[in-house]
CSV table of C-alpha atoms in Angstrom, one decimal:
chain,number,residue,atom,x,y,z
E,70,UNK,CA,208.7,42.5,43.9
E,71,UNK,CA,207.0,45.5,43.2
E,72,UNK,CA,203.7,46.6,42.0
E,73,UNK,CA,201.8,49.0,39.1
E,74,UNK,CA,198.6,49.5,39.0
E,75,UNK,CA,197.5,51.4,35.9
E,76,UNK,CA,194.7,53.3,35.9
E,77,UNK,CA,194.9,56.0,33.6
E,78,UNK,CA,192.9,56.6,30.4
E,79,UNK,CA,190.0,58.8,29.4
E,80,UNK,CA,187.8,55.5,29.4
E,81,UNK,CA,185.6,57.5,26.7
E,82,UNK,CA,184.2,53.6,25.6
E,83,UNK,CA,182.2,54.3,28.8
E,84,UNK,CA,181.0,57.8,27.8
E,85,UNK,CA,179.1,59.5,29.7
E,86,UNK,CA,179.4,57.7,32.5
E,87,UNK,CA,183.3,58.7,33.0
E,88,UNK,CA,183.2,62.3,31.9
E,89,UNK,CA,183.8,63.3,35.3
E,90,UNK,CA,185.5,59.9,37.1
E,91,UNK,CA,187.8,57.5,36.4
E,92,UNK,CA,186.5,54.5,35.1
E,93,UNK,CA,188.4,52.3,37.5
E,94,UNK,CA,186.5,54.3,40.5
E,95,UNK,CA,183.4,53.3,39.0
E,96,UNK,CA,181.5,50.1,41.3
E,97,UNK,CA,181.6,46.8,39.8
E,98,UNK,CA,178.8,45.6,41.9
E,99,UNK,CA,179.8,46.5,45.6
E,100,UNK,CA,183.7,47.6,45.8
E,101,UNK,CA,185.1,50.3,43.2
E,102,UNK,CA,186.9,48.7,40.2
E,103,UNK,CA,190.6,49.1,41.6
E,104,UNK,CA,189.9,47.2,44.3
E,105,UNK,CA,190.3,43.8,42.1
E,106,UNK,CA,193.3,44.6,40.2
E,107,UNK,CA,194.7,45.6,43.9
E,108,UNK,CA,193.3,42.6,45.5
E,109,UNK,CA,195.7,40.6,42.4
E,110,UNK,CA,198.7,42.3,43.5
E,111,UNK,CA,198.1,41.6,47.2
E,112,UNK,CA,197.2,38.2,47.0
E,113,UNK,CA,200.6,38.0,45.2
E,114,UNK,CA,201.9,38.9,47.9
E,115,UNK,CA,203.1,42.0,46.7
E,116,UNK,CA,202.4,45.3,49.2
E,117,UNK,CA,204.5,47.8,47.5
E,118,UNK,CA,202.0,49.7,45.0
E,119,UNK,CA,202.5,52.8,42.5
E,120,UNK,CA,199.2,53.8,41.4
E,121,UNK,CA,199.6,55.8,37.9
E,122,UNK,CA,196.5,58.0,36.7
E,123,UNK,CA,195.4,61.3,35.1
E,124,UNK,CA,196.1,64.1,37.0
E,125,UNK,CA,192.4,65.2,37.4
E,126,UNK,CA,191.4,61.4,38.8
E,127,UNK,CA,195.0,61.0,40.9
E,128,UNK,CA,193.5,62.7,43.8
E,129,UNK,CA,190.5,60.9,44.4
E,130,UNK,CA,192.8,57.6,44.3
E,131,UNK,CA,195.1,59.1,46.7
E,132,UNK,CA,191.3,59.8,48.8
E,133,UNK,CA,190.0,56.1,48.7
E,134,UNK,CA,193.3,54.3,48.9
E,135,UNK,CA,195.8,56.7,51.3
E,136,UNK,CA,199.1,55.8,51.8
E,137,UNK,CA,197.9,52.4,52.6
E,138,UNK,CA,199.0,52.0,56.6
E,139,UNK,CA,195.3,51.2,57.0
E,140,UNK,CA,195.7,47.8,55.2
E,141,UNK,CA,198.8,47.2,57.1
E,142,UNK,CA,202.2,46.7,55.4
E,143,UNK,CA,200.7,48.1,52.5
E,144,UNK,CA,202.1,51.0,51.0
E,145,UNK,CA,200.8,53.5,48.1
E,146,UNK,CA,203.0,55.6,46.1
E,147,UNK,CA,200.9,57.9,43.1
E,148,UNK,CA,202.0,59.3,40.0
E,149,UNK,CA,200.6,60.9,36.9
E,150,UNK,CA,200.0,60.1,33.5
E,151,UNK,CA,199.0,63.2,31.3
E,152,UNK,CA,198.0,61.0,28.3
E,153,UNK,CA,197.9,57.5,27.2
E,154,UNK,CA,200.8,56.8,25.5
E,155,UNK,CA,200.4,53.2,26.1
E,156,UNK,CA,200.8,50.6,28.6
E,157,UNK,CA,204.3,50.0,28.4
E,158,UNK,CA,205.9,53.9,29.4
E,159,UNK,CA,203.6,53.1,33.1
E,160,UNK,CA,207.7,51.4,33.7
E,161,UNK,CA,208.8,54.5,32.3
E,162,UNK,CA,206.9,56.9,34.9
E,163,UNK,CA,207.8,54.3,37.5
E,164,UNK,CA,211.3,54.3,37.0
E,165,UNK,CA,212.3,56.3,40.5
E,166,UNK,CA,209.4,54.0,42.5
E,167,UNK,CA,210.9,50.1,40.7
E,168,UNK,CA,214.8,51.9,41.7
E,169,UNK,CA,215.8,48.5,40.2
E,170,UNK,CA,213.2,46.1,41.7
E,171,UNK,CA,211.4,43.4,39.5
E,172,UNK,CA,207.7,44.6,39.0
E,173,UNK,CA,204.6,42.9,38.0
E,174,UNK,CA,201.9,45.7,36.1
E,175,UNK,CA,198.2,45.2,36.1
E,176,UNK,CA,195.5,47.1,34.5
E,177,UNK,CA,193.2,49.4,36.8
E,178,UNK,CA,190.0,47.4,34.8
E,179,UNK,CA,191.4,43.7,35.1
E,180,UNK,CA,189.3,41.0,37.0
E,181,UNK,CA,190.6,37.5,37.6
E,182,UNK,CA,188.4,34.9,39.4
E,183,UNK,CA,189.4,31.0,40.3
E,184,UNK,CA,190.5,28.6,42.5
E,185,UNK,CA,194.8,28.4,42.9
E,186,UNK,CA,195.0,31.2,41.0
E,187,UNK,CA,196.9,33.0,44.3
E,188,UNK,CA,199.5,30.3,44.4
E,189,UNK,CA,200.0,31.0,40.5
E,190,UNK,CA,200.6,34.6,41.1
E,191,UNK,CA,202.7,33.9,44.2
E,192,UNK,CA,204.8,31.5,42.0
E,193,UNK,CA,205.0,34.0,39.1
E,194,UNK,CA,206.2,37.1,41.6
E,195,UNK,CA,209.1,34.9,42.4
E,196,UNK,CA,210.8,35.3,39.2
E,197,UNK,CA,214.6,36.7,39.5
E,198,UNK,CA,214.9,36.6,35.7
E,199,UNK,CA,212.2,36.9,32.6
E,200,UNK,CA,208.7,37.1,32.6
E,201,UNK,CA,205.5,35.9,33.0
E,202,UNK,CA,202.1,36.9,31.5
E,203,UNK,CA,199.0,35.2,31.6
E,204,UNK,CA,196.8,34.2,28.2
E,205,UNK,CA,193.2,33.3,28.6
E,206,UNK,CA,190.7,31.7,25.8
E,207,UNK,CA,188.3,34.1,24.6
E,208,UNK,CA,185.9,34.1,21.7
E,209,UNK,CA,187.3,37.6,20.3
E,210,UNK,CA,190.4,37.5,20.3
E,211,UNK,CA,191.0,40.3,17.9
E,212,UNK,CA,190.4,42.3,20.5
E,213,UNK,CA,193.3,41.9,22.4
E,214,UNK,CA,197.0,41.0,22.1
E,215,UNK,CA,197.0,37.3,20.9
E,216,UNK,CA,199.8,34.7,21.8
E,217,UNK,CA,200.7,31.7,19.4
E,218,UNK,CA,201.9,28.7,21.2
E,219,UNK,CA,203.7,25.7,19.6
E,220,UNK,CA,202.8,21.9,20.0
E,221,UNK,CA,204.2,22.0,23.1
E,222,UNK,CA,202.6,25.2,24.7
E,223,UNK,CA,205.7,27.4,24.3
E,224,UNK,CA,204.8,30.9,22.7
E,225,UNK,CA,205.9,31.3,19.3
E,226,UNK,CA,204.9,34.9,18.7
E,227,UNK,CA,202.5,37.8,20.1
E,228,UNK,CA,200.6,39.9,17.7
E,229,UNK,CA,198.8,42.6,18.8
E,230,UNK,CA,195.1,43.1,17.7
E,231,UNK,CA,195.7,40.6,14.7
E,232,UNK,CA,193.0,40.6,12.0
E,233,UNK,CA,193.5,36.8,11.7
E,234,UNK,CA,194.0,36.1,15.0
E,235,UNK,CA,196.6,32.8,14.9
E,236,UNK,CA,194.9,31.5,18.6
E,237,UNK,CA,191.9,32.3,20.5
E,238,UNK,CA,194.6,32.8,23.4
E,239,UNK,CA,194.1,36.6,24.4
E,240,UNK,CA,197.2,37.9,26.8
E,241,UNK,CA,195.4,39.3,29.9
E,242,UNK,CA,196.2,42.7,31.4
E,243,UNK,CA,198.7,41.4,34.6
E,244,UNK,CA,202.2,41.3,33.5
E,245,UNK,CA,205.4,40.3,35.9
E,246,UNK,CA,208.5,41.3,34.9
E,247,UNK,CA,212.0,41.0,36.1
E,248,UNK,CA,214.6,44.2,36.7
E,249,UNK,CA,215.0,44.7,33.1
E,250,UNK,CA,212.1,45.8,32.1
E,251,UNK,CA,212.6,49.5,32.4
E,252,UNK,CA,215.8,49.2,29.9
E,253,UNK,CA,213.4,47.4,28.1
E,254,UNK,CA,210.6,49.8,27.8
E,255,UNK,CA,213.2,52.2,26.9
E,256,UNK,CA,214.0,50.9,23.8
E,257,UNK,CA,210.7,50.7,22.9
E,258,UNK,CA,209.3,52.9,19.6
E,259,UNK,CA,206.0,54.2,19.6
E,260,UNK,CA,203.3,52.1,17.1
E,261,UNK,CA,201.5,53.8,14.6
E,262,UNK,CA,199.1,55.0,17.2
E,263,UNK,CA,201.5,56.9,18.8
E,264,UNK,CA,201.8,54.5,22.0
E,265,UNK,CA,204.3,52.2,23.9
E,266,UNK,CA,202.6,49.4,23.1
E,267,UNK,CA,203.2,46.4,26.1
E,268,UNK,CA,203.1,43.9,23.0
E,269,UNK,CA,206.5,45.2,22.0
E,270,UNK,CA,207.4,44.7,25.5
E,271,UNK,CA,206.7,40.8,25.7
E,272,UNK,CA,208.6,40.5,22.4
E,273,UNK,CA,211.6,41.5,23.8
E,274,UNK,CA,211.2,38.8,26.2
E,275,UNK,CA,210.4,36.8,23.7
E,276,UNK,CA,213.6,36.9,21.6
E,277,UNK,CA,215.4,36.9,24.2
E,278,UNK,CA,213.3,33.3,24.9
E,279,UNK,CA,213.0,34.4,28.6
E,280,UNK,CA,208.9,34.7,28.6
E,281,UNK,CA,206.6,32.6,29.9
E,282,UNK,CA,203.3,32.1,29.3
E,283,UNK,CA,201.0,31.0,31.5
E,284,UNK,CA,197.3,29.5,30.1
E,285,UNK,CA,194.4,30.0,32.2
E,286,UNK,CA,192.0,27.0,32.3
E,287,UNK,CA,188.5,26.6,32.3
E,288,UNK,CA,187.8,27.0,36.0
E,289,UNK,CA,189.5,30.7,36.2
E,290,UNK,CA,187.7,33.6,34.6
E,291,UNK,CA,189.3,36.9,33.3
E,292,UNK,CA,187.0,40.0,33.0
E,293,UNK,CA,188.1,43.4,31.2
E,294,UNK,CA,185.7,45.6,32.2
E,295,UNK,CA,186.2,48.6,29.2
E,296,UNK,CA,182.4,48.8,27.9
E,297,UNK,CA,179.1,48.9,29.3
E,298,UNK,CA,177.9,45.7,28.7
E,299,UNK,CA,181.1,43.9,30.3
E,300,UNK,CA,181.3,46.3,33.2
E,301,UNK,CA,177.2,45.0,34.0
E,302,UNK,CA,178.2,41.3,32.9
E,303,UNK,CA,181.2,41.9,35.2
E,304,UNK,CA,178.8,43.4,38.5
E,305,UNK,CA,176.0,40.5,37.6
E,306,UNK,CA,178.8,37.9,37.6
E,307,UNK,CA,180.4,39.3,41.2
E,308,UNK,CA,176.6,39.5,42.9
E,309,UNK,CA,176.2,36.0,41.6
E,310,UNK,CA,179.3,34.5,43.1
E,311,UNK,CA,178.9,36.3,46.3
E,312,UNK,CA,175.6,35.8,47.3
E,313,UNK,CA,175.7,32.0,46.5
E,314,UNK,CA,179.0,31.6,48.3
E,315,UNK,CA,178.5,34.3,50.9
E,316,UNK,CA,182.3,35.2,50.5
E,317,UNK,CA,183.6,38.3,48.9
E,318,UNK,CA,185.9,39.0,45.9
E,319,UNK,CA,188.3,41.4,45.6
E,320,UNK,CA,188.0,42.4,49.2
E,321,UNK,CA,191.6,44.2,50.4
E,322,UNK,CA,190.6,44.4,53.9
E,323,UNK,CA,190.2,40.6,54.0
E,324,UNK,CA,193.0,39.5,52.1
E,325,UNK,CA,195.3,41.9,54.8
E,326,UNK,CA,193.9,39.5,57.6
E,327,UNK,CA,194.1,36.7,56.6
E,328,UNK,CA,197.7,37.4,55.3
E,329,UNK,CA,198.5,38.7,59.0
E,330,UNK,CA,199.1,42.5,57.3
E,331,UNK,CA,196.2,44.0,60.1
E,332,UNK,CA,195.2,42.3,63.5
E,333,UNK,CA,191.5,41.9,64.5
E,334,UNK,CA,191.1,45.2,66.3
E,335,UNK,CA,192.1,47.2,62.5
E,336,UNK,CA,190.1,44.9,61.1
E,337,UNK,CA,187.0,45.9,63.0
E,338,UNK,CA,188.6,49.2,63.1
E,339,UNK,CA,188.2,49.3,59.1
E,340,UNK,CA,184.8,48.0,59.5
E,341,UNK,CA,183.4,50.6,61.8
E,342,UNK,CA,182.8,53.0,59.1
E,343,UNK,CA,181.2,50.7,57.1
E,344,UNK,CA,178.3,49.0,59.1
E,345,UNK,CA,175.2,50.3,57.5
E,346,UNK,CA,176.6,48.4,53.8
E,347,UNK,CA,176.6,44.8,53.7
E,348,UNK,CA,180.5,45.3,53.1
E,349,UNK,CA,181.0,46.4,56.4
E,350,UNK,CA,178.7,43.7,58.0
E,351,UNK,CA,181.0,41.4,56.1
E,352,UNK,CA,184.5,42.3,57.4
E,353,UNK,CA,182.1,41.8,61.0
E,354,UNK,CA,181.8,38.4,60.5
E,355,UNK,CA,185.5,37.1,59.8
E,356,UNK,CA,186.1,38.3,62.8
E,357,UNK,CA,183.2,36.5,64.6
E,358,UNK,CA,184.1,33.3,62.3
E,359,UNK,CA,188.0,33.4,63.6
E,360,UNK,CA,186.8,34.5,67.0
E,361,UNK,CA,189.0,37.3,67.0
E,362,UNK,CA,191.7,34.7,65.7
E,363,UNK,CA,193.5,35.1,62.1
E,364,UNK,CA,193.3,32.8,59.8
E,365,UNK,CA,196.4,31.5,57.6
């Protein structure tokens, strides 16, 4: 399986603060934004990425992230898009990279936290027909794109942005789909706001009863990171986890290791240029905690 990250948008909701950067290169607390969304897709085990962005914010991507030999087997492909036409036409941009492969999409400002949520995204990247999408219980959920399940927790229907929402179960922004999903996207008509809306997409599933929907519970949090206040709730709830655990979220470098992607020597390799931040004192000490070993 292959990955999308999308990371487009003008991200004017965070005005002026992204006037002149992306919103996913903005920190949420110590790491850049993309790094979580990436860190989903890699713990999936998934190392083949397309990164899709404006053209103005497409080369400093290509400057943080490279061609993603760094992080081992990883691998970056980058490709632009001019305007937001919605979610759904990033399958349609990506239609040379997927060359038939299934695909799971995640949004650039996406944050999901818990414990066995890897093995759930592991299990979900396995898929050879459908797809999968994730809903999580939120208080607002006209916000969002909001599932209806039946009395046995199979969706019914998917509205998008209801005004009477018919759940308080919002579909999050990481999406896996199988190898029809560009034929898919492609019959798609734009909504009355002019976009591909990724809605649409999960209906077509849907009807064609091959979508699953998979409930987040109450230990697993989901963070969308598109205004001020939830990008500072989002950087306060980071710090918190980290300094009481001492262990990082959404660290790349990590997750390559202990995957066996990079050895010890690029580990401490990708840490040399990092020393003076307490990011780079981290990667430091898996190493001394393996004792040069990786773990599993």
């Amino acid at each position: 399986m292959k990955g999308i990250i999308l990371a487009g948008g003008a991200g004017t909701r965070l005005y002026p603060a992204t006037q002149v950067v992306s919103k996913q290169l903005l920190p949420v607390y110590d790491k850049p934004m993309i790094y979580y969304p990436l860190s989903t897709l890699m713990l999936a085990g998934i190392w083949e990425i397309l990164v899709i962005s404006t053209p103005q914010d497409l080369p400093r991507f290509r400057d943080l992230l490279g061609d993603g030999t760094r992080w081992g087997k990883m691998r970056f492909s980058y490709e632009e898009q001019p305007e937001p036409k919605g979610i759904a036409e990033a399958f349609l941009i990506g239609e040379q990279f997927l060359d038939g492969s299934p695909c799971a999409l995640v949004l650039g400002d996406n944050i999901f936290y818990g414990h066995d949520l890897q093995s759930e995204f592991r299990r979900a990247a396995k898929l050879t027909s459908g797809a999968t999408v994730f809903a999580c219980h939120v208080q607002d959920p006209q916000r969002y794109g909001v599932v209806e399940f039946d009395t046995r927790q199979r969706a019914l229907s998917i509205e998008e942005k209801p005004a009477r929402p018919k759940s308080n179960y919002a579909v999050t922004g990481l999406y896996f789909y199988d190898s029809r999903v560009v034929r898919f996207a492609k019959s798609l008509k734009p909504s009355a706001r002019g976009e591909l809306e990724i809605t649409d997409l999960n209906r077509c599933y849907l009807k064609a009863r091959k979508l699953k929907v998979v409930t987040l519970g109450r230990g697993h949090s989901w963070l969308d990171t598109g205004t001020h206040e939830s990008l500072l709730e989002a950087s306060q709830f980071i710090e918190t986890i980290e300094r009481r655990q001492g262990l990082k979220i959404g660290c790349p470098e990590e997750i390559a290791f202990r995957q066996k992607w990079i050895n010890p020597a690029q580990l401490r390799e990708l840490a040399a240029p990092l020393q003076k931040s307490g990011y780079g004192s981290y990667l430091l000490s898996l190493l001394r905690e393996s004792g040069g070993r990786r773990k599993a």
